[in-house]
CSV table of C-alpha atoms and ligand atoms in Angstrom, one decimal:
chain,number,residue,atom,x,y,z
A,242,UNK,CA,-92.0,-81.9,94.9
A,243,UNK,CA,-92.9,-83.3,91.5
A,244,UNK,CA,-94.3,-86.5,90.6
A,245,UNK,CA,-92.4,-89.3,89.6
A,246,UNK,CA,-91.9,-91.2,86.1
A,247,UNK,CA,-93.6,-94.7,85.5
A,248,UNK,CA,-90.8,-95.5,82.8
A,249,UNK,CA,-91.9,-98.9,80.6
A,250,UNK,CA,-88.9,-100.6,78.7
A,251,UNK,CA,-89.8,-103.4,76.5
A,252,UNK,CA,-86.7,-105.2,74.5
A,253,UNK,CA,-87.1,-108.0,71.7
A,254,UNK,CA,-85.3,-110.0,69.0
A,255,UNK,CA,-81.9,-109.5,70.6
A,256,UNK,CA,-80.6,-113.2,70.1
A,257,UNK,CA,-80.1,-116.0,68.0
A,258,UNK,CA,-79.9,-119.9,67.7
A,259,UNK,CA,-76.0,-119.4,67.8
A,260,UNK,CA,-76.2,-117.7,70.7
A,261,UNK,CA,-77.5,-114.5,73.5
A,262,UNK,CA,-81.1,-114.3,75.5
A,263,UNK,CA,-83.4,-111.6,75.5
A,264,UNK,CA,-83.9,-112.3,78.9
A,265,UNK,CA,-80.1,-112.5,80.2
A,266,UNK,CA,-79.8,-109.3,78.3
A,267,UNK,CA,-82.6,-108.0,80.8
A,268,UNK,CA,-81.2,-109.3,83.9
A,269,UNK,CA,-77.9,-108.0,82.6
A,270,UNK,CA,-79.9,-104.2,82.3
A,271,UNK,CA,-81.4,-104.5,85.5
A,272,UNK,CA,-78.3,-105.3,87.8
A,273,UNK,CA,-76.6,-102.6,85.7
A,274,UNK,CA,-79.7,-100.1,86.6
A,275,UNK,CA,-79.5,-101.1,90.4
A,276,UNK,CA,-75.9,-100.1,90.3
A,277,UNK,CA,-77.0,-96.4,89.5
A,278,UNK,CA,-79.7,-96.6,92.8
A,279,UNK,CA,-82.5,-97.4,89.8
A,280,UNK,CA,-84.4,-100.3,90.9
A,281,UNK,CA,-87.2,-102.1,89.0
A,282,UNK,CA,-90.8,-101.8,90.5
A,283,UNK,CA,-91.9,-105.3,90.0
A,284,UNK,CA,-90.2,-108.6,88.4
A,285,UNK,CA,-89.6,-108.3,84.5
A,286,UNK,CA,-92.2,-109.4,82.4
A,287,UNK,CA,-91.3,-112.5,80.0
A,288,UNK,CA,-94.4,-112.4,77.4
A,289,UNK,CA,-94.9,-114.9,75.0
A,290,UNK,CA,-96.1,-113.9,71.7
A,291,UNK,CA,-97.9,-115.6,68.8
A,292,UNK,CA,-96.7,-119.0,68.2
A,293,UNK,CA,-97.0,-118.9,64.5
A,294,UNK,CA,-94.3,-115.7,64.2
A,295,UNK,CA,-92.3,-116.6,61.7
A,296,UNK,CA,-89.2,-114.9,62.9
A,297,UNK,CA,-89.0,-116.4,66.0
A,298,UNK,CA,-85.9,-117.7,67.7
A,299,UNK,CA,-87.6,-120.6,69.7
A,300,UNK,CA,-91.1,-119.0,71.6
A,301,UNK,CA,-91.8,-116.0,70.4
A,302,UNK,CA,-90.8,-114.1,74.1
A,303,UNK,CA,-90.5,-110.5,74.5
A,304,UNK,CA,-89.3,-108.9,77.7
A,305,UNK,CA,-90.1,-105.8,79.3
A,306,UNK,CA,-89.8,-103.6,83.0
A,307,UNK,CA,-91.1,-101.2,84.5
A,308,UNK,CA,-88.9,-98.3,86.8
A,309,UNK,CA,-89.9,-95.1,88.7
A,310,UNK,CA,-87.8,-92.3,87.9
A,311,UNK,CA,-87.5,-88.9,89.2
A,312,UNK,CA,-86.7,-86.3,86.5
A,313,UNK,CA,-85.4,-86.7,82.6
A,314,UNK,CA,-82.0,-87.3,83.8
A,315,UNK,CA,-82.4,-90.1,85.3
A,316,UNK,CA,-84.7,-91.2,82.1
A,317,UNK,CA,-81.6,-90.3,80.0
A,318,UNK,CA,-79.5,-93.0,82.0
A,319,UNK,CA,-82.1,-95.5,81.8
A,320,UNK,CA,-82.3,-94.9,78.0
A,321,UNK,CA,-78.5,-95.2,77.3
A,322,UNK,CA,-77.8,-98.2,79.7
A,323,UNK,CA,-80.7,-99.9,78.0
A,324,UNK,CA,-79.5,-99.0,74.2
A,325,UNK,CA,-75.8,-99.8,74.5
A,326,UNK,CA,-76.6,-103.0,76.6
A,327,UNK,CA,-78.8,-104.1,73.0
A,328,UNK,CA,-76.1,-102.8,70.8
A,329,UNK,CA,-73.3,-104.2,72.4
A,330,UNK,CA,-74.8,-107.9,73.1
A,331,UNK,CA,-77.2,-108.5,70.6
A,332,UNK,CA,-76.4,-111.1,68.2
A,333,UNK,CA,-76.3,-109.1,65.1
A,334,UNK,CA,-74.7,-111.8,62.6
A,335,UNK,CA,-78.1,-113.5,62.9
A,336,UNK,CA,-79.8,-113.2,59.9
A,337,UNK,CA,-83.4,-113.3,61.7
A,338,UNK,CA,-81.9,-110.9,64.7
A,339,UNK,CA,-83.1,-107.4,64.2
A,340,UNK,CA,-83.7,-105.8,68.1
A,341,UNK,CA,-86.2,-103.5,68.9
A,342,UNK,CA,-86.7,-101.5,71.6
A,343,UNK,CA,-89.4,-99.3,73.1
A,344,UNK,CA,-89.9,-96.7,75.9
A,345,UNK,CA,-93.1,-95.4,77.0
A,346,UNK,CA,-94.1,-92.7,80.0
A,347,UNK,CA,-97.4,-93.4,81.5
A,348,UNK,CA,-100.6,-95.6,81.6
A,349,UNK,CA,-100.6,-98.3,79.8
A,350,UNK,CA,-104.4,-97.6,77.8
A,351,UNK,CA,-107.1,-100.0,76.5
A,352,UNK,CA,-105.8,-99.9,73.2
A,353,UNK,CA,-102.4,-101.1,74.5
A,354,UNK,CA,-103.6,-103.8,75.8
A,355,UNK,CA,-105.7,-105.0,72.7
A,356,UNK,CA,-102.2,-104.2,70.3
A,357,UNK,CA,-100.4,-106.5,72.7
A,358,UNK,CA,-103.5,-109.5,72.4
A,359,UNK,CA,-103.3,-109.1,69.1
A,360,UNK,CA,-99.6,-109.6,69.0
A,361,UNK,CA,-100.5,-113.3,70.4
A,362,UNK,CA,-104.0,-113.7,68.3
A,363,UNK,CA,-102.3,-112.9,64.7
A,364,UNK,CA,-99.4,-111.4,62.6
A,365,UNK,CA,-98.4,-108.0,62.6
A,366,UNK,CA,-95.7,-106.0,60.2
A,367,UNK,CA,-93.2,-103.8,61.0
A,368,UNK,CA,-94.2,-100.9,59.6
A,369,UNK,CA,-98.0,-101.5,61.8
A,370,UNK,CA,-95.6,-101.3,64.9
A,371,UNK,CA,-93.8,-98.2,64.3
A,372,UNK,CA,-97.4,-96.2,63.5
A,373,UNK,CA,-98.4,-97.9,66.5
A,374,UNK,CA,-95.8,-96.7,68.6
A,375,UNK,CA,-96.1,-93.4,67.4
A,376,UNK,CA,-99.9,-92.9,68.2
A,377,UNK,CA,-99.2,-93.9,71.7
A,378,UNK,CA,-96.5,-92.0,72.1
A,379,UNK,CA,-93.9,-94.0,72.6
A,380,UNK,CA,-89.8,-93.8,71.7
A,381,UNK,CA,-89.1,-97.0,69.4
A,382,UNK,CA,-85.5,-98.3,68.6
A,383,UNK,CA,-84.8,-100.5,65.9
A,384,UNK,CA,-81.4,-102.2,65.0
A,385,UNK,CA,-81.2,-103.5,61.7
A,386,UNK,CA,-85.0,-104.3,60.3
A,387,UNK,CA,-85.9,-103.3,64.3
A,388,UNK,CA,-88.4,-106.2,64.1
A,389,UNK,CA,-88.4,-106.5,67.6
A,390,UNK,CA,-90.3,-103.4,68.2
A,391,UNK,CA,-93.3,-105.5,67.6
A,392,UNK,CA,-92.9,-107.7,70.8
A,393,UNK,CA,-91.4,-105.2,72.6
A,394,UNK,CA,-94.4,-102.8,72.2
A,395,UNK,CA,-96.4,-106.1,73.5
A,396,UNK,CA,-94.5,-106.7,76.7
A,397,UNK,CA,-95.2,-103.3,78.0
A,398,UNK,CA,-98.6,-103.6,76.7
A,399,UNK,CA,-99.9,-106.5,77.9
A,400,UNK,CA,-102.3,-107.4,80.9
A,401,UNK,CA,-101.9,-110.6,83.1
A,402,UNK,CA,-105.5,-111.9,83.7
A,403,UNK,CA,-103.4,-115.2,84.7
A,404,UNK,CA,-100.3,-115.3,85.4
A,405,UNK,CA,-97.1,-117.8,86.3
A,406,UNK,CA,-93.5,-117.2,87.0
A,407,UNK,CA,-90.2,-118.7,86.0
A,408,UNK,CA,-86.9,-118.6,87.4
A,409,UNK,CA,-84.0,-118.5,85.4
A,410,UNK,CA,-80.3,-119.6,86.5
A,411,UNK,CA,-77.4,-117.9,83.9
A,412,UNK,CA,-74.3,-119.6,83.3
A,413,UNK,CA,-70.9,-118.1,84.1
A,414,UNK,CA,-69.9,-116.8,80.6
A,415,UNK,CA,-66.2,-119.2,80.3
A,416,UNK,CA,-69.2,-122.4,80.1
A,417,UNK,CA,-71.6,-121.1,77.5
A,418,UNK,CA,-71.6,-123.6,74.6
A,419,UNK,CA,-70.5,-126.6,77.1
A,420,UNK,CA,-72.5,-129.5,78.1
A,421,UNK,CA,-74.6,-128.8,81.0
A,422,UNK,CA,-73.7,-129.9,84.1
A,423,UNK,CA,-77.0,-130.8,86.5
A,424,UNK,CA,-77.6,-133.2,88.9
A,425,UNK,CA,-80.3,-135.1,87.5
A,426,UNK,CA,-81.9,-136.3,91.1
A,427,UNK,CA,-81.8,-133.3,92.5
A,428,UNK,CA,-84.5,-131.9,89.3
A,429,UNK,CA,-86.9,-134.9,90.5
A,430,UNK,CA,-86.8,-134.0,94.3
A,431,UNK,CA,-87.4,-130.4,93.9
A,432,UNK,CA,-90.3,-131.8,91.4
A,433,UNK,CA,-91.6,-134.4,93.9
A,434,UNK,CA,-91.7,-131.5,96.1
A,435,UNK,CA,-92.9,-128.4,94.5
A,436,UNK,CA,-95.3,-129.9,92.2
A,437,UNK,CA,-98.0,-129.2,91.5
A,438,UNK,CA,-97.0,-125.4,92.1
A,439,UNK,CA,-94.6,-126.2,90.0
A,440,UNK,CA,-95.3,-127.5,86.5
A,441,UNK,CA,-93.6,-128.7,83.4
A,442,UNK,CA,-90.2,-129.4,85.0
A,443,UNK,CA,-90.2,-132.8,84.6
A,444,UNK,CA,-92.2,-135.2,82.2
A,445,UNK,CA,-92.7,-138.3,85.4
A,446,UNK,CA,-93.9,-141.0,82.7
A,447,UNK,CA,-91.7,-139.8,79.9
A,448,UNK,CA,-88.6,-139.9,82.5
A,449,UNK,CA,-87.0,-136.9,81.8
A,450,UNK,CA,-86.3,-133.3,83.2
A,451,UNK,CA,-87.4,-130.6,81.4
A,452,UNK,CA,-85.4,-127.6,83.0
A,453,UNK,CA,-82.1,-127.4,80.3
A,454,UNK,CA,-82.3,-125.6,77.2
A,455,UNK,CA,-80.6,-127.4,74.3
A,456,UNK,CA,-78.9,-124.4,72.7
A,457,UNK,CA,-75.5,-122.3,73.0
A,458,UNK,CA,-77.3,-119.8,75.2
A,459,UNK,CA,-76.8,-118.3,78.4
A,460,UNK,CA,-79.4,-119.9,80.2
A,461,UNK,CA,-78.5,-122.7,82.5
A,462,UNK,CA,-82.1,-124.1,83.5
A,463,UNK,CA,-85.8,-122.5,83.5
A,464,UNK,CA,-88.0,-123.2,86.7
A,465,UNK,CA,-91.7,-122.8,86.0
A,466,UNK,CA,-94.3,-122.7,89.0
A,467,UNK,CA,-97.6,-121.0,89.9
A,468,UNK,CA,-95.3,-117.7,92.4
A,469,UNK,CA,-92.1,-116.2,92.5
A,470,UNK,CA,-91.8,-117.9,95.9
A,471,UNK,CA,-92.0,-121.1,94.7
A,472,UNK,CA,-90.2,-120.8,91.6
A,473,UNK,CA,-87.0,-119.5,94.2
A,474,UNK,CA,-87.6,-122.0,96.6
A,475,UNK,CA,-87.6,-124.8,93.9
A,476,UNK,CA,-83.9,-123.5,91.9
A,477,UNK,CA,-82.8,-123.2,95.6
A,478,UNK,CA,-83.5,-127.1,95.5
A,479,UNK,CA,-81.6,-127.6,92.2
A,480,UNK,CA,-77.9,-129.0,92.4
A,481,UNK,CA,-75.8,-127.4,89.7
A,482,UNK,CA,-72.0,-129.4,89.0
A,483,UNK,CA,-71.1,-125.8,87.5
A,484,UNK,CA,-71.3,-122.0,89.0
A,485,UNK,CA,-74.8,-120.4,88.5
A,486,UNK,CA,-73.4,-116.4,87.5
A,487,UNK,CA,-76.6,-115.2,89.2
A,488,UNK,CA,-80.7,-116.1,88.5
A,489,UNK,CA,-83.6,-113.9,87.8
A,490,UNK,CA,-87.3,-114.5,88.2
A,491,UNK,CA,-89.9,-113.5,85.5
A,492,UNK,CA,-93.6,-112.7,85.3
A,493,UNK,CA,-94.4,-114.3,82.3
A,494,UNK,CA,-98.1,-115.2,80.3
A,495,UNK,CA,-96.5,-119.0,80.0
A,496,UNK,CA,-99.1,-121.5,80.5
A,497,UNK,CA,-102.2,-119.5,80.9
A,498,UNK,CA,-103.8,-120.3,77.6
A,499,UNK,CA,-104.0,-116.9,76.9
A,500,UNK,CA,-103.7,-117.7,73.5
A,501,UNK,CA,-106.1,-119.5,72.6
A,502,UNK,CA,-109.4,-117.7,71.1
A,503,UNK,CA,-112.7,-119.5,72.4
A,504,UNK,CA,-115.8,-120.8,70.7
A,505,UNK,CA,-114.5,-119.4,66.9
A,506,UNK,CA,-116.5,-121.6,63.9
A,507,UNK,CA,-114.1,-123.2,62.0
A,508,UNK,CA,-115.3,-121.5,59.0
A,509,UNK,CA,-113.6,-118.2,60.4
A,510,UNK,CA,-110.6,-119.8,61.7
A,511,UNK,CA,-107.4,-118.1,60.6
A,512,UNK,CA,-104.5,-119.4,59.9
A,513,UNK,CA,-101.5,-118.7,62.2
A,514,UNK,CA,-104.0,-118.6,65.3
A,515,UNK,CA,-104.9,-120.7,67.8
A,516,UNK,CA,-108.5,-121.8,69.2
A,517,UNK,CA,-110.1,-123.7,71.6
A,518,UNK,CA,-113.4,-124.8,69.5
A,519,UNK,CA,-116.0,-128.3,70.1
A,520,UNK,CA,-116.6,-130.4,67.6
A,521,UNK,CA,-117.2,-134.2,66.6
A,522,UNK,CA,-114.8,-136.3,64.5
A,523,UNK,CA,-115.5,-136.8,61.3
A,524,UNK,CA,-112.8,-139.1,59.8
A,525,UNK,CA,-110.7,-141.4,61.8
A,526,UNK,CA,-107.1,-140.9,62.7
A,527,UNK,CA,-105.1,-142.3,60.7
A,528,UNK,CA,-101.0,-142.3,60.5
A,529,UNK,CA,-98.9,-140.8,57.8
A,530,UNK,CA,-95.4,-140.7,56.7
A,531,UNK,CA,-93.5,-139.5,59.4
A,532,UNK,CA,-95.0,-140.6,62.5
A,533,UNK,CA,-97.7,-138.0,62.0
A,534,UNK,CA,-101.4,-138.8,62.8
A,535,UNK,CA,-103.9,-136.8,61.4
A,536,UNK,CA,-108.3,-137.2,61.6
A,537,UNK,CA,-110.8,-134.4,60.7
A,538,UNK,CA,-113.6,-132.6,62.6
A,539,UNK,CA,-116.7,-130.3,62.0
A,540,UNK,CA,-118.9,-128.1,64.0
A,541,UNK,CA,-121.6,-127.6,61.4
A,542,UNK,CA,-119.5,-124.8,60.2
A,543,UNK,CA,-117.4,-126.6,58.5
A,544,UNK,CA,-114.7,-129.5,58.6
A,545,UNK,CA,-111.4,-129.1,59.9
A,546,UNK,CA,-108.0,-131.2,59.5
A,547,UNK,CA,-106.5,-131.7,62.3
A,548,UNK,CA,-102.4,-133.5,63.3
A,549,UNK,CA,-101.1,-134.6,66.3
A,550,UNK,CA,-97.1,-134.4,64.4
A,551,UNK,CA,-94.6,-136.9,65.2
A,552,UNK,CA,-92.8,-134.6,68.1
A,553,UNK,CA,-95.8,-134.8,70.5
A,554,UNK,CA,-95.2,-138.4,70.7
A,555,UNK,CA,-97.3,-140.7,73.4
A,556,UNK,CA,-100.0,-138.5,72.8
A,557,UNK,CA,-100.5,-139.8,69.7
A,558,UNK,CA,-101.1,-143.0,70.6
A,559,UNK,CA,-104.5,-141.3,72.8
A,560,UNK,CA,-105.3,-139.2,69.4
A,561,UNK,CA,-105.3,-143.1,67.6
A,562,UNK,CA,-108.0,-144.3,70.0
A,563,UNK,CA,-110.8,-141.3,69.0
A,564,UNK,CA,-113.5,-142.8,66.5
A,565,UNK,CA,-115.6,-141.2,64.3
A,566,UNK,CA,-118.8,-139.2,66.4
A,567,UNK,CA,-116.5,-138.7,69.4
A,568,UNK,CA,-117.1,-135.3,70.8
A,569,UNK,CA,-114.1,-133.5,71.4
A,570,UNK,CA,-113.2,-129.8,73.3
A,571,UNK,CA,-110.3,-129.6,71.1
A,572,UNK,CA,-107.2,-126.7,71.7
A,573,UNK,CA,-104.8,-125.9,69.4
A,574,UNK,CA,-103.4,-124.2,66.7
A,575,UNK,CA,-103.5,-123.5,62.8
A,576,UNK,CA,-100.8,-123.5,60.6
A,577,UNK,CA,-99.7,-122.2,57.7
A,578,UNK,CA,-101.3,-125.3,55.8
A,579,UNK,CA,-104.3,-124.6,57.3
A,580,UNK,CA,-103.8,-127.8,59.8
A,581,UNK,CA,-105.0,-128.0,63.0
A,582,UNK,CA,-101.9,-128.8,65.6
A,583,UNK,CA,-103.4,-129.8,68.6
A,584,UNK,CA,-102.2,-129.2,72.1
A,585,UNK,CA,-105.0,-131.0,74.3
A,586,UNK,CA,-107.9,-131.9,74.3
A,587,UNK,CA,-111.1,-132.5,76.6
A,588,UNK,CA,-113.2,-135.7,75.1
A,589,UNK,CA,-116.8,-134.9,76.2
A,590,UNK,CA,-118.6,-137.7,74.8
A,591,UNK,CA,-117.8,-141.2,73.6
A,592,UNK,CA,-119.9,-142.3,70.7
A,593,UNK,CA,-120.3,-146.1,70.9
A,594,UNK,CA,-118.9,-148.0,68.1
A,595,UNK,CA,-120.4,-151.0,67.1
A,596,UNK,CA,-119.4,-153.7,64.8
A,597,UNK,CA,-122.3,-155.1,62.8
A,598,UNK,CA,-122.3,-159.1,62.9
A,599,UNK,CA,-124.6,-161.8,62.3
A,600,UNK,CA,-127.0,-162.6,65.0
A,601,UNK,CA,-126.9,-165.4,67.5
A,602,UNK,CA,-129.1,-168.4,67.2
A,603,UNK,CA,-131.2,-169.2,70.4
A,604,UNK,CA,-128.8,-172.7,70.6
A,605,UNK,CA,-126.3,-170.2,71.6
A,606,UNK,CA,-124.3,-171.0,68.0
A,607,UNK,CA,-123.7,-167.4,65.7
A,608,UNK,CA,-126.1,-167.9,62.9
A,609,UNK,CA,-124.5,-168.0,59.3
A,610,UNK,CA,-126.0,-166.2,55.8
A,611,UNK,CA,-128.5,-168.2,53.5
A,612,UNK,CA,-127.8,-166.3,50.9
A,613,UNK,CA,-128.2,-162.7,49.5
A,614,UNK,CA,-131.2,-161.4,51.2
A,615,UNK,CA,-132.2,-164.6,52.4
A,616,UNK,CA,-131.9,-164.7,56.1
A,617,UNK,CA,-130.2,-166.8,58.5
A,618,UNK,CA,-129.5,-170.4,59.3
A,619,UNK,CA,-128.4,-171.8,62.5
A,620,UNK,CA,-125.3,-174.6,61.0
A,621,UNK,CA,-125.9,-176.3,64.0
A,622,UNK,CA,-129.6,-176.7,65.4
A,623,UNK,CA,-130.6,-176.1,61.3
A,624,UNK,CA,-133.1,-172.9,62.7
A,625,UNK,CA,-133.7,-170.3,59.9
A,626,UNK,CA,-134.1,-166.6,60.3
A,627,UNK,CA,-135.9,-164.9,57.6
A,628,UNK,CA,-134.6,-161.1,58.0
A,629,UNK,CA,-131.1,-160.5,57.0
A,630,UNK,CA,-130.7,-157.4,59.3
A,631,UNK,CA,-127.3,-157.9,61.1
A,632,UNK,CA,-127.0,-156.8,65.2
A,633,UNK,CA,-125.0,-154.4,66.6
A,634,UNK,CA,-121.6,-156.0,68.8
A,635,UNK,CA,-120.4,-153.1,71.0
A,636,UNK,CA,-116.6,-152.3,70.6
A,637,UNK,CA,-114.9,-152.0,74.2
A,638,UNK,CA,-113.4,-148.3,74.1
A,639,UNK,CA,-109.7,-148.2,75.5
A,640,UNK,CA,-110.3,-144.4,76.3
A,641,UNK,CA,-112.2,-142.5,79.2
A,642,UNK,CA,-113.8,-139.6,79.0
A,643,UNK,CA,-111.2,-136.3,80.3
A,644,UNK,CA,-108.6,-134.3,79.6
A,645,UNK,CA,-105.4,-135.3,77.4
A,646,UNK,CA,-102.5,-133.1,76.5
A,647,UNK,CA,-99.2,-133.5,74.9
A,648,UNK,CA,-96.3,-133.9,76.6
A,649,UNK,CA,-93.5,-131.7,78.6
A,650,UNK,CA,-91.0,-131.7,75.8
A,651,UNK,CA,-93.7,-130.9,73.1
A,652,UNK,CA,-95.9,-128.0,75.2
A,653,UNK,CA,-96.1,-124.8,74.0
A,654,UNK,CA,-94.9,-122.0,75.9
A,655,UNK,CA,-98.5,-120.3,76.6
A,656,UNK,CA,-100.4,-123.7,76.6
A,657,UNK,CA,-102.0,-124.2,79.9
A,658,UNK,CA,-101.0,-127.7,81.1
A,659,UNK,CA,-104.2,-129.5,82.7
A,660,UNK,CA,-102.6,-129.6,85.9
A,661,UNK,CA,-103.6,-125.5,85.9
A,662,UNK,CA,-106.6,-126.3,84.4
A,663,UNK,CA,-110.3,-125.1,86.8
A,664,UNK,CA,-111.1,-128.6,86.3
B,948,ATP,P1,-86.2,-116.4,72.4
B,948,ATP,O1,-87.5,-117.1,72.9
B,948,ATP,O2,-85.0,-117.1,72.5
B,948,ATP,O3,-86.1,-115.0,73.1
B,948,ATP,P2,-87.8,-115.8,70.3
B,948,ATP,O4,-88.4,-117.0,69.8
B,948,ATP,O5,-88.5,-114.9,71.3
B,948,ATP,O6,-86.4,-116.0,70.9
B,948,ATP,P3,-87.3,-113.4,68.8
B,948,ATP,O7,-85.8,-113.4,68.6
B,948,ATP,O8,-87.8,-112.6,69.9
B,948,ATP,O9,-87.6,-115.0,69.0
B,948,ATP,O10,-88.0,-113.1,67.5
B,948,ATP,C1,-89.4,-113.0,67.3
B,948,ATP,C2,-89.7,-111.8,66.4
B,948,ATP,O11,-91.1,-111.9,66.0
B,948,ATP,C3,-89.5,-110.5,67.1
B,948,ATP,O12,-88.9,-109.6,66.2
B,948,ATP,C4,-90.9,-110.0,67.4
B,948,ATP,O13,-91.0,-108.6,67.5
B,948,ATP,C5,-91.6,-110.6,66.3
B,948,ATP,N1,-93.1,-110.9,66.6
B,948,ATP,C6,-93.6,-111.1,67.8
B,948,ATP,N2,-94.9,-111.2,67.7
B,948,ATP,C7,-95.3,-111.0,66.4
B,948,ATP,C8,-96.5,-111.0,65.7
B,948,ATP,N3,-97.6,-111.2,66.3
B,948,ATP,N4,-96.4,-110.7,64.4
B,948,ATP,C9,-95.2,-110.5,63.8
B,948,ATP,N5,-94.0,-110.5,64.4
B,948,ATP,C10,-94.1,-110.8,65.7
């Protein structure tokens, strides 16, 4: 007998904003491969990617699977299902859209694993893909520019230290593009529930679900929860006005922080990466045209400016109560414009803030200046006070010490909400 073929598919960049889904594309793959007797060996893998790409459709995702076959035949089949499934669905007319796909027998080795944590930890080029690919072995694919050979590469590549798992319910093809049709109560039961095993569904103070994507796409709603168990259980709880085609669960890196690089100075903070680092504020936050509220920090490296940007809304009203001296665990990422866009943060210290006033005379009255460098006199008991030093009035903080984060509708896929958090 021989021994049997670990096949790895990976399959990127395959939609648009106008329309498709990498992962329907996958499910769509899959079912077709289970028709031939070729079943999957685990749940595909939905990997998030850097958040900075500057391709991206909406979160960077790449998709891959893994399937055991017996001989090159059945490696052929795989193959062609997989290709004409891309060529046939992929949104082409997208300017950004240029699929990628990779195949790869075997191990997946050390220096997989690193390409693919790279893939989240900074920018990578086409052309670094393909040599890539080719060092390790692996068949690539690439439609149009074949971008998508960079993600793709990554979802087979990558290893899941942490984990979590969503659930995705399809619509029936004759109702992409309508208006969703959910039943709203049914989203906060399941919530009330499930959570916390399940997370980021819906935003309690904000008052919202979080489950519908807002785009022509095939996807009806996204459950996200700690196991595939409970990510079932929970759409199983979800009470759709319109058919559900079919659902498919994903292992995905979502919310697991992984990428966020730890305990990096700021002086060697890159832009388009994201970092977890302490620090102490240096300037106050303060609001700017648009609703944006930007402060600055330092770690003795050097000063960083940091934005909490109009679309992570109540959270900016916590970033507006930090003062100057307050020491921060701050996570994040920088852009382009070498700001700081932060996703949480842990306050580790309050610095008291004082306001400096004149002191109180021992009648009980608040003393008033004699004159430049002349001390104090009481207006009422007529007491004098020959230093001019002023005393210290505490300010009453409206802040505790903890963990704040930005909202549902503003998270990033990989960030780690704090209900995950080893707190
Ligand atoms: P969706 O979430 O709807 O699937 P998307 O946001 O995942 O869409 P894609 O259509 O997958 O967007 O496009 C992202 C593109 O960026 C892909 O071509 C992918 O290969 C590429 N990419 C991923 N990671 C990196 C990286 N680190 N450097 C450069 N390009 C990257």
């Amino acid at each position: 007998m021989t021994d049997s073929i670990i096949l790895h598919v990976g399959i990127d960049d395959t939609d648009s904003n106008e329309g498709m889904c990498t992962t329907y594309l996958t499910h769509k793959i899959i079912k077709q491969l289970k028709e031939y007797g070729i079943r999957t060996l685990d749940y595909p893998r939905l990997i998030r990617l850097n958040p900075f790409a500057r391709y991206k459709t909406r979160g960077n995702g790449a998709l891959s699977f893994v399937v055991e076959l017996d001989n090159q035949k059945e490696i052929n089949l795989v193959e062609k299902v997989v290709l004409d499934n891309v060529e046939k669905y992929s949104m082409f007319e997208g300017v950004n859209t240029n699929p990628g796909v990779v195949f790869y027998e075997g191990e997946i080795t050390q220096e997989m694993k690193d390409y693919a944590l790279n893939a989240i930890y900074s920018i990578y080029t086409i052309d670094y893909a393909e040599k890539f690919a080719k060092k390790i072995g692996a068949r690539v694919h690439k439609f149009k520019k074949g971008r998508g050979i960079i993600g793709s590469i990554a979802a087979i590549s990558i290893d899941l230290p942490d984990e979590t798992f969503e659930c995705l319910a399809y619509r029936k093809p004759e109702n992409i593009g309508t208006k969703r049709k959910l039943n709203q109560d049914s989203i906060y039961i399941m919530n009330e529930k499930t959570y916390p095993e399940t997370f980021d569904n819906v935003d309690i103070e904000g008052n919202y679900t979080a489950i519908e994507p807002h785009t022509p796409c095939p996807v009806l709603y996204g459950i996200r929860g700690n196991t595939a168990d409970i990510v079932e259980k929970a759409h199983n709880m979800v009470i759709s006005h319109e058919e559900i085609e079919d659902y498919c669960i994903f292992r995905t890196n979502q919310h697991t922080d992984m990428h966020i690089q730890k305990n990096i100075p700021i002086k060697d903070m890159k832009n388009s990466s994201c970092y977890m680092i302490r620090c102490n504020i240096v300037e106050n936050p303060h609001d700017i045209e648009g609703g944006h509220v930007f402060f600055k920090v330092s770690d003795d490296t050097g000063i960083l400016e940091c934005a909490a940007f109009e679309p992570t809304k109540r959270f900016r009203n916590t970033i507006r109560k930090l003062r100057i001296g307050d020491e921060l665990e701050l996570y994040g990422g920088l852009n382009e414009n070498h700001t700081f866009n932060i996703e949480k943060f842990k306050l580790l210290k309050i610095a008291p803030q004082y306001n400096l006033i004149n002191p109180l005379c021992d009648c009980g009255k608040r003393m008033k200046s004699a004159g430049k460098n002349k001390g104090y006199k009481c207006q009422k008991c007529g007491k004098k006070m020959k230093s001019s030093e002023k005393v210290k009035e505490i300010i009453e903080r409206d802040i505790v010490e903890g963990f704040y984060e930005v909202p549902t509708e503003a998270r990033r896929h990989l960030s780690k909400p704090i209900v995950r958090m080893d707190l």
